[in-house]
Amino acid sequence: LGGSTRPAAAAATAGGGAEQPEAVSALEKQKEISGTIAAQVARLLEQARLDTENKVKMELKGIRDAMVAMDTRLDQLLTQLDGLEPPAEPPLDAEHVGQLLSKIEQQWGQEIRTLK
């Protein structure tokens, strides 16, 4: 098959000007087809870009709406917290704090021994 096209190509170049208009016409057709394909690809890429941008915009809008709702809820919670009275617990004395720290140190020591 490859051998049959070579003699035709050789005949076209050896034949002089008789075959050149066909070669120019084929080249023009090839350029026209390539240009058409390039234009279609450019349109498809542009459409894909626009579609992607629209999808991202919709996702971002949903995220923004959720953030606004959380911000509103956070403001409500902060208002509630501001309205609460702090609990009236007596302050801890130094001796009690020392006892609690001692208990914690004992528990940590036991846990460290268990890990070893």
GROMACS .gro file of N, CA and C in nm:
model
  348
    1LEU      N    1   0.082  -0.118   0.000
    1LEU     CA    2   0.000   0.000   0.000
    1LEU      C    3   0.086   0.124   0.000
    2GLY      N    4   0.190   0.129   0.085
    2GLY     CA    5   0.276   0.245   0.093
    2GLY      C    6   0.351   0.267  -0.037
    3GLY      N    7   0.384   0.159  -0.110
    3GLY     CA    8   0.455   0.171  -0.237
    3GLY      C    9   0.368   0.231  -0.345
    4SER      N   10   0.237   0.210  -0.340
    4SER     CA   11   0.149   0.261  -0.444
    4SER      C   12   0.128   0.411  -0.431
    5THR      N   13   0.140   0.469  -0.313
    5THR     CA   14   0.121   0.613  -0.298
    5THR      C   15   0.248   0.689  -0.334
    6ARG      N   16   0.361   0.629  -0.315
    6ARG     CA   17   0.487   0.697  -0.347
    6ARG      C   18   0.500   0.727  -0.495
    7PRO      N   19   0.471   0.633  -0.584
    7PRO     CA   20   0.482   0.667  -0.727
    7PRO      C   21   0.386   0.778  -0.765
    8ALA      N   22   0.269   0.782  -0.703
    8ALA     CA   23   0.174   0.888  -0.736
    8ALA      C   24   0.229   1.022  -0.692
    9ALA      N   25   0.289   1.026  -0.573
    9ALA     CA   26   0.348   1.150  -0.525
    9ALA      C   27   0.466   1.189  -0.611
   10ALA      N   28   0.545   1.089  -0.652
   10ALA     CA   29   0.659   1.118  -0.738
   10ALA      C   30   0.612   1.167  -0.873
   11ALA      N   31   0.503   1.111  -0.923
   11ALA     CA   32   0.450   1.154  -1.052
   11ALA      C   33   0.396   1.296  -1.043
   12ALA      N   34   0.339   1.330  -0.928
   12ALA     CA   35   0.284   1.465  -0.912
   12ALA      C   36   0.396   1.568  -0.913
   13THR      N   37   0.508   1.537  -0.849
   13THR     CA   38   0.619   1.633  -0.848
   13THR      C   39   0.695   1.629  -0.979
   14ALA      N   40   0.702   1.513  -1.043
   14ALA     CA   41   0.776   1.503  -1.169
   14ALA      C   42   0.692   1.554  -1.284
   15GLY      N   43   0.563   1.553  -1.274
   15GLY     CA   44   0.474   1.590  -1.383
   15GLY      C   45   0.475   1.738  -1.412
   16GLY      N   46   0.534   1.818  -1.328
   16GLY     CA   47   0.538   1.962  -1.354
   16GLY      C   48   0.417   2.030  -1.299
   17GLY      N   49   0.365   2.128  -1.373
   17GLY     CA   50   0.256   2.213  -1.327
   17GLY      C   51   0.121   2.150  -1.337
   18ALA      N   52   0.105   2.037  -1.399
   18ALA     CA   53  -0.027   1.977  -1.420
   18ALA      C   54  -0.089   1.932  -1.288
   19GLU      N   55  -0.011   1.880  -1.196
   19GLU     CA   56  -0.064   1.829  -1.071
   19GLU      C   57  -0.065   1.933  -0.960
   20GLN      N   58   0.001   2.043  -0.975
   20GLN     CA   59   0.013   2.143  -0.867
   20GLN      C   60  -0.121   2.203  -0.825
   21PRO      N   61  -0.213   2.238  -0.912
   21PRO     CA   62  -0.340   2.292  -0.864
   21PRO      C   63  -0.413   2.196  -0.770
   22GLU      N   64  -0.405   2.066  -0.798
   22GLU     CA   65  -0.468   1.969  -0.708
   22GLU      C   66  -0.399   1.969  -0.572
   23ALA      N   67  -0.266   1.979  -0.571
   23ALA     CA   68  -0.191   1.981  -0.446
   23ALA      C   69  -0.223   2.107  -0.367
   24VAL      N   70  -0.233   2.222  -0.437
   24VAL     CA   71  -0.268   2.347  -0.371
   24VAL      C   72  -0.410   2.339  -0.317
   25SER      N   73  -0.500   2.281  -0.396
   25SER     CA   74  -0.639   2.266  -0.353
   25SER      C   75  -0.648   2.176  -0.230
   26ALA      N   76  -0.572   2.066  -0.230
   26ALA     CA   77  -0.572   1.975  -0.117
   26ALA      C   78  -0.515   2.045   0.007
   27LEU      N   79  -0.409   2.125  -0.012
   27LEU     CA   80  -0.351   2.199   0.098
   27LEU      C   81  -0.449   2.302   0.154
   28GLU      N   82  -0.520   2.369   0.064
   28GLU     CA   83  -0.621   2.467   0.108
   28GLU      C   84  -0.734   2.398   0.184
   29LYS      N   85  -0.777   2.281   0.134
   29LYS     CA   86  -0.882   2.205   0.203
   29LYS      C   87  -0.834   2.164   0.342
   30GLN      N   88  -0.707   2.118   0.349
   30GLN     CA   89  -0.652   2.077   0.478
   30GLN      C   90  -0.648   2.194   0.574
   31LYS      N   91  -0.607   2.312   0.525
   31LYS     CA   92  -0.604   2.432   0.610
   31LYS      C   93  -0.745   2.470   0.653
   32GLU      N   94  -0.839   2.460   0.561
   32GLU     CA   95  -0.978   2.494   0.593
   32GLU      C   96  -1.034   2.401   0.700
   33ILE      N   97  -1.008   2.271   0.685
   33ILE     CA   98  -1.055   2.172   0.782
   33ILE      C   99  -0.989   2.197   0.917
   34SER      N  100  -0.857   2.221   0.915
   34SER     CA  101  -0.785   2.249   1.040
   34SER      C  102  -0.840   2.374   1.107
   35GLY      N  103  -0.868   2.476   1.029
   35GLY     CA  104  -0.925   2.600   1.084
   35GLY      C  105  -1.062   2.577   1.143
   36THR      N  106  -1.143   2.498   1.077
   36THR     CA  107  -1.277   2.467   1.127
   36THR      C  108  -1.268   2.389   1.258
   37ILE      N  109  -1.180   2.289   1.261
   37ILE     CA  110  -1.163   2.210   1.383
   37ILE      C  111  -1.111   2.299   1.496
   38ALA      N  112  -1.013   2.384   1.466
   38ALA     CA  113  -0.958   2.474   1.568
   38ALA      C  114  -1.068   2.566   1.623
   39ALA      N  115  -1.153   2.617   1.536
   39ALA     CA  116  -1.262   2.705   1.581
   39ALA      C  117  -1.360   2.628   1.669
   40GLN      N  118  -1.392   2.503   1.629
   40GLN     CA  119  -1.484   2.422   1.710
   40GLN      C  120  -1.423   2.392   1.847
   41VAL      N  121  -1.295   2.358   1.849
   41VAL     CA  122  -1.227   2.329   1.975
   41VAL      C  123  -1.226   2.453   2.063
   42ALA      N  124  -1.199   2.569   2.004
   42ALA     CA  125  -1.197   2.693   2.081
   42ALA      C  126  -1.335   2.721   2.141
   43ARG      N  127  -1.442   2.699   2.062
   43ARG     CA  128  -1.578   2.719   2.114
   43ARG      C  129  -1.608   2.622   2.227
   44LEU      N  130  -1.569   2.496   2.209
   44LEU     CA  131  -1.594   2.396   2.313
   44LEU      C  132  -1.517   2.428   2.440
   45LEU      N  133  -1.393   2.471   2.427
   45LEU     CA  134  -1.313   2.509   2.544
   45LEU      C  135  -1.376   2.628   2.616
   46GLU      N  136  -1.420   2.726   2.541
   46GLU     CA  137  -1.483   2.845   2.600
   46GLU      C  138  -1.611   2.805   2.674
   47GLN      N  139  -1.690   2.717   2.612
   47GLN     CA  140  -1.814   2.672   2.676
   47GLN      C  141  -1.782   2.593   2.803
   48ALA      N  142  -1.680   2.509   2.798
   48ALA     CA  143  -1.641   2.433   2.917
   48ALA      C  144  -1.594   2.527   3.027
   49ARG      N  145  -1.519   2.631   2.991
   49ARG     CA  146  -1.474   2.729   3.090
   49ARG      C  147  -1.593   2.798   3.155
   50LEU      N  148  -1.689   2.840   3.074
   50LEU     CA  149  -1.808   2.908   3.128
   50LEU      C  150  -1.888   2.814   3.217
   51ASP      N  151  -1.904   2.690   3.174
   51ASP     CA  152  -1.978   2.592   3.255
   51ASP      C  153  -1.909   2.571   3.390
   52THR      N  154  -1.777   2.558   3.385
   52THR     CA  155  -1.700   2.537   3.508
   52THR      C  156  -1.712   2.658   3.600
   53GLU      N  157  -1.701   2.777   3.544
   53GLU     CA  158  -1.715   2.898   3.626
   53GLU      C  159  -1.852   2.904   3.691
   54ASN      N  160  -1.957   2.868   3.617
   54ASN     CA  161  -2.092   2.871   3.672
   54ASN      C  162  -2.108   2.768   3.785
   55LYS      N  163  -2.050   2.649   3.766
   55LYS     CA  164  -2.057   2.548   3.872
   55LYS      C  165  -1.985   2.595   3.997
   56VAL      N  166  -1.868   2.654   3.979
   56VAL     CA  167  -1.792   2.704   4.094
   56VAL      C  168  -1.869   2.817   4.164
   57LYS      N  169  -1.929   2.906   4.084
   57LYS     CA  170  -2.009   3.014   4.144
   57LYS      C  171  -2.123   2.959   4.229
   58MET      N  172  -2.190   2.856   4.179
   58MET     CA  173  -2.302   2.798   4.252
   58MET      C  174  -2.252   2.731   4.381
   59GLU      N  175  -2.139   2.659   4.373
   59GLU     CA  176  -2.083   2.597   4.493
   59GLU      C  177  -2.043   2.703   4.595
   60LEU      N  178  -1.978   2.808   4.549
   60LEU     CA  179  -1.935   2.915   4.639
   60LEU      C  180  -2.055   2.986   4.702
   61LYS      N  181  -2.162   3.002   4.625
   61LYS     CA  182  -2.282   3.065   4.679
   61LYS      C  183  -2.340   2.980   4.792
   62GLY      N  184  -2.344   2.848   4.771
   62GLY     CA  185  -2.394   2.759   4.876
   62GLY      C  186  -2.308   2.766   5.000
   63ILE      N  187  -2.176   2.769   4.982
   63ILE     CA  188  -2.084   2.778   5.096
   63ILE      C  189  -2.104   2.911   5.167
   64ARG      N  190  -2.115   3.019   5.090
   64ARG     CA  191  -2.133   3.152   5.149
   64ARG      C  192  -2.264   3.157   5.229
   65ASP      N  193  -2.371   3.102   5.172
   65ASP     CA  194  -2.500   3.101   5.242
   65ASP      C  195  -2.489   3.025   5.375
   66ALA      N  196  -2.419   2.912   5.371
   66ALA     CA  197  -2.401   2.834   5.494
   66ALA      C  198  -2.319   2.913   5.596
   67MET      N  199  -2.216   2.983   5.550
   67MET     CA  200  -2.134   3.063   5.642
   67MET      C  201  -2.213   3.178   5.702
   68VAL      N  202  -2.298   3.241   5.621
   68VAL     CA  203  -2.380   3.351   5.673
   68VAL      C  204  -2.477   3.297   5.779
   69ALA      N  205  -2.535   3.181   5.753
   69ALA     CA  206  -2.627   3.121   5.850
   69ALA      C  207  -2.554   3.087   5.980
   70MET      N  208  -2.432   3.031   5.968
   70MET     CA  209  -2.354   3.000   6.089
   70MET      C  210  -2.316   3.127   6.164
   71ASP      N  211  -2.282   3.232   6.091
   71ASP     CA  212  -2.245   3.358   6.153
   71ASP      C  213  -2.363   3.417   6.231
   72THR      N  214  -2.481   3.409   6.170
   72THR     CA  215  -2.602   3.457   6.237
   72THR      C  216  -2.628   3.376   6.365
   73ARG      N  217  -2.614   3.246   6.355
   73ARG     CA  218  -2.635   3.160   6.472
   73ARG      C  219  -2.531   3.189   6.579
   74LEU      N  220  -2.407   3.212   6.539
   74LEU     CA  221  -2.301   3.245   6.634
   74LEU      C  222  -2.331   3.377   6.705
   75ASP      N  223  -2.380   3.474   6.630
   75ASP     CA  224  -2.418   3.602   6.692
   75ASP      C  225  -2.528   3.581   6.797
   76GLN      N  226  -2.625   3.494   6.765
   76GLN     CA  227  -2.733   3.466   6.860
   76GLN      C  228  -2.677   3.400   6.987
   77LEU      N  229  -2.586   3.305   6.968
   77LEU     CA  230  -2.526   3.237   7.084
   77LEU      C  231  -2.445   3.334   7.169
   78LEU      N  232  -2.371   3.423   7.104
   78LEU     CA  233  -2.293   3.522   7.179
   78LEU      C  234  -2.384   3.615   7.258
   79THR      N  235  -2.496   3.653   7.199
   79THR     CA  236  -2.592   3.737   7.269
   79THR      C  237  -2.647   3.664   7.391
   80GLN      N  238  -2.676   3.534   7.373
   80GLN     CA  239  -2.724   3.453   7.486
   80GLN      C  240  -2.619   3.447   7.596
   81LEU      N  241  -2.494   3.422   7.559
   81LEU     CA  242  -2.387   3.412   7.657
   81LEU      C  243  -2.366   3.544   7.731
   82ASP      N  244  -2.376   3.654   7.657
   82ASP     CA  245  -2.359   3.785   7.721
   82ASP      C  246  -2.469   3.810   7.825
   83GLY      N  247  -2.585   3.752   7.804
   83GLY     CA  248  -2.697   3.773   7.896
   83GLY      C  249  -2.693   3.683   8.019
   84LEU      N  250  -2.608   3.582   8.018
   84LEU     CA  251  -2.601   3.490   8.133
   84LEU      C  252  -2.519   3.550   8.246
   85GLU      N  253  -2.561   3.517   8.366
   85GLU     CA  254  -2.485   3.557   8.485
   85GLU      C  255  -2.379   3.452   8.511
   86PRO      N  256  -2.259   3.492   8.547
   86PRO     CA  257  -2.157   3.392   8.580
   86PRO      C  258  -2.198   3.318   8.706
   87PRO      N  259  -2.164   3.189   8.715
   87PRO     CA  260  -2.204   3.112   8.834
   87PRO      C  261  -2.132   3.167   8.957
   88ALA      N  262  -2.205   3.167   9.067
   88ALA     CA  263  -2.150   3.220   9.192
   88ALA      C  264  -2.088   3.107   9.272
   89GLU      N  265  -1.972   3.059   9.230
   89GLU     CA  266  -1.902   2.954   9.303
   89GLU      C  267  -1.797   3.018   9.392
   90PRO      N  268  -1.777   2.964   9.507
   90PRO     CA  269  -1.671   3.019   9.593
   90PRO      C  270  -1.534   2.988   9.531
   91PRO      N  271  -1.440   3.077   9.545
   91PRO     CA  272  -1.307   3.051   9.490
   91PRO      C  273  -1.243   2.934   9.562
   92LEU      N  274  -1.158   2.861   9.491
   92LEU     CA  275  -1.090   2.745   9.550
   92LEU      C  276  -0.973   2.793   9.635
   93ASP      N  277  -0.957   2.729   9.748
   93ASP     CA  278  -0.844   2.767   9.833
   93ASP      C  279  -0.718   2.689   9.787
   94ALA      N  280  -0.605   2.735   9.828
   94ALA     CA  281  -0.478   2.678   9.785
   94ALA      C  282  -0.464   2.532   9.826
   95GLU      N  283  -0.512   2.498   9.942
   95GLU     CA  284  -0.501   2.360   9.989
   95GLU      C  285  -0.580   2.264   9.900
   96HIS      N  286  -0.700   2.304   9.862
   96HIS     CA  287  -0.785   2.221   9.776
   96HIS      C  288  -0.721   2.203   9.639
   97VAL      N  289  -0.667   2.311   9.583
   97VAL     CA  290  -0.599   2.304   9.454
   97VAL      C  291  -0.480   2.209   9.463
   98GLY      N  292  -0.405   2.216   9.570
   98GLY     CA  293  -0.291   2.127   9.591
   98GLY      C  294  -0.332   1.981   9.595
   99GLN      N  295  -0.443   1.951   9.663
   99GLN     CA  296  -0.493   1.814   9.670
   99GLN      C  297  -0.532   1.763   9.531
  100LEU      N  298  -0.601   1.848   9.453
  100LEU     CA  299  -0.640   1.808   9.318
  100LEU      C  300  -0.518   1.780   9.230
  101LEU      N  301  -0.418   1.867   9.238
  101LEU     CA  302  -0.296   1.847   9.160
  101LEU      C  303  -0.225   1.719   9.202
  102SER      N  304  -0.225   1.689   9.328
  102SER     CA  305  -0.163   1.567   9.378
  102SER      C  306  -0.233   1.445   9.320
  103LYS      N  307  -0.367   1.445   9.318
  103LYS     CA  308  -0.444   1.335   9.260
  103LYS      C  309  -0.410   1.316   9.113
  104ILE      N  310  -0.403   1.426   9.040
  104ILE     CA  311  -0.373   1.420   8.897
  104ILE      C  312  -0.234   1.362   8.875
  105GLU      N  313  -0.135   1.404   8.955
  105GLU     CA  314   0.001   1.351   8.941
  105GLU      C  315   0.004   1.202   8.969
  106GLN      N  316  -0.074   1.155   9.066
  106GLN     CA  317  -0.079   1.012   9.097
  106GLN      C  318  -0.138   0.934   8.979
  107GLN      N  319  -0.246   0.988   8.921
  107GLN     CA  320  -0.309   0.921   8.807
  107GLN      C  321  -0.213   0.916   8.688
  108TRP      N  322  -0.143   1.024   8.662
  108TRP     CA  323  -0.046   1.026   8.552
  108TRP      C  324   0.064   0.924   8.576
  109GLY      N  325   0.111   0.916   8.699
  109GLY     CA  326   0.215   0.820   8.732
  109GLY      C  327   0.169   0.679   8.707
  110GLN      N  328   0.045   0.646   8.746
  110GLN     CA  329  -0.010   0.513   8.722
  110GLN      C  330  -0.022   0.484   8.573
  111GLU      N  331  -0.066   0.582   8.497
  111GLU     CA  332  -0.082   0.563   8.353
  111GLU      C  333   0.053   0.544   8.285
  112ILE      N  334   0.154   0.616   8.330
  112ILE     CA  335   0.287   0.602   8.271
  112ILE      C  336   0.344   0.465   8.302
  113ARG      N  337   0.324   0.416   8.426
  113ARG     CA  338   0.369   0.282   8.462
  113ARG      C  339   0.297   0.176   8.379
  114THR      N  340   0.169   0.198   8.355
  114THR     CA  341   0.091   0.104   8.274
  114THR      C  342   0.144   0.101   8.132
  115LEU      N  343   0.180   0.214   8.078
  115LEU     CA  344   0.234   0.221   7.942
  115LEU      C  345   0.370   0.153   7.930
  116LYS      N  346   0.450   0.159   8.036
  116LYS     CA  347   0.584   0.096   8.033
  116LYS      C  348   0.566  -0.052   8.036
   0.00000   0.00000   0.00000
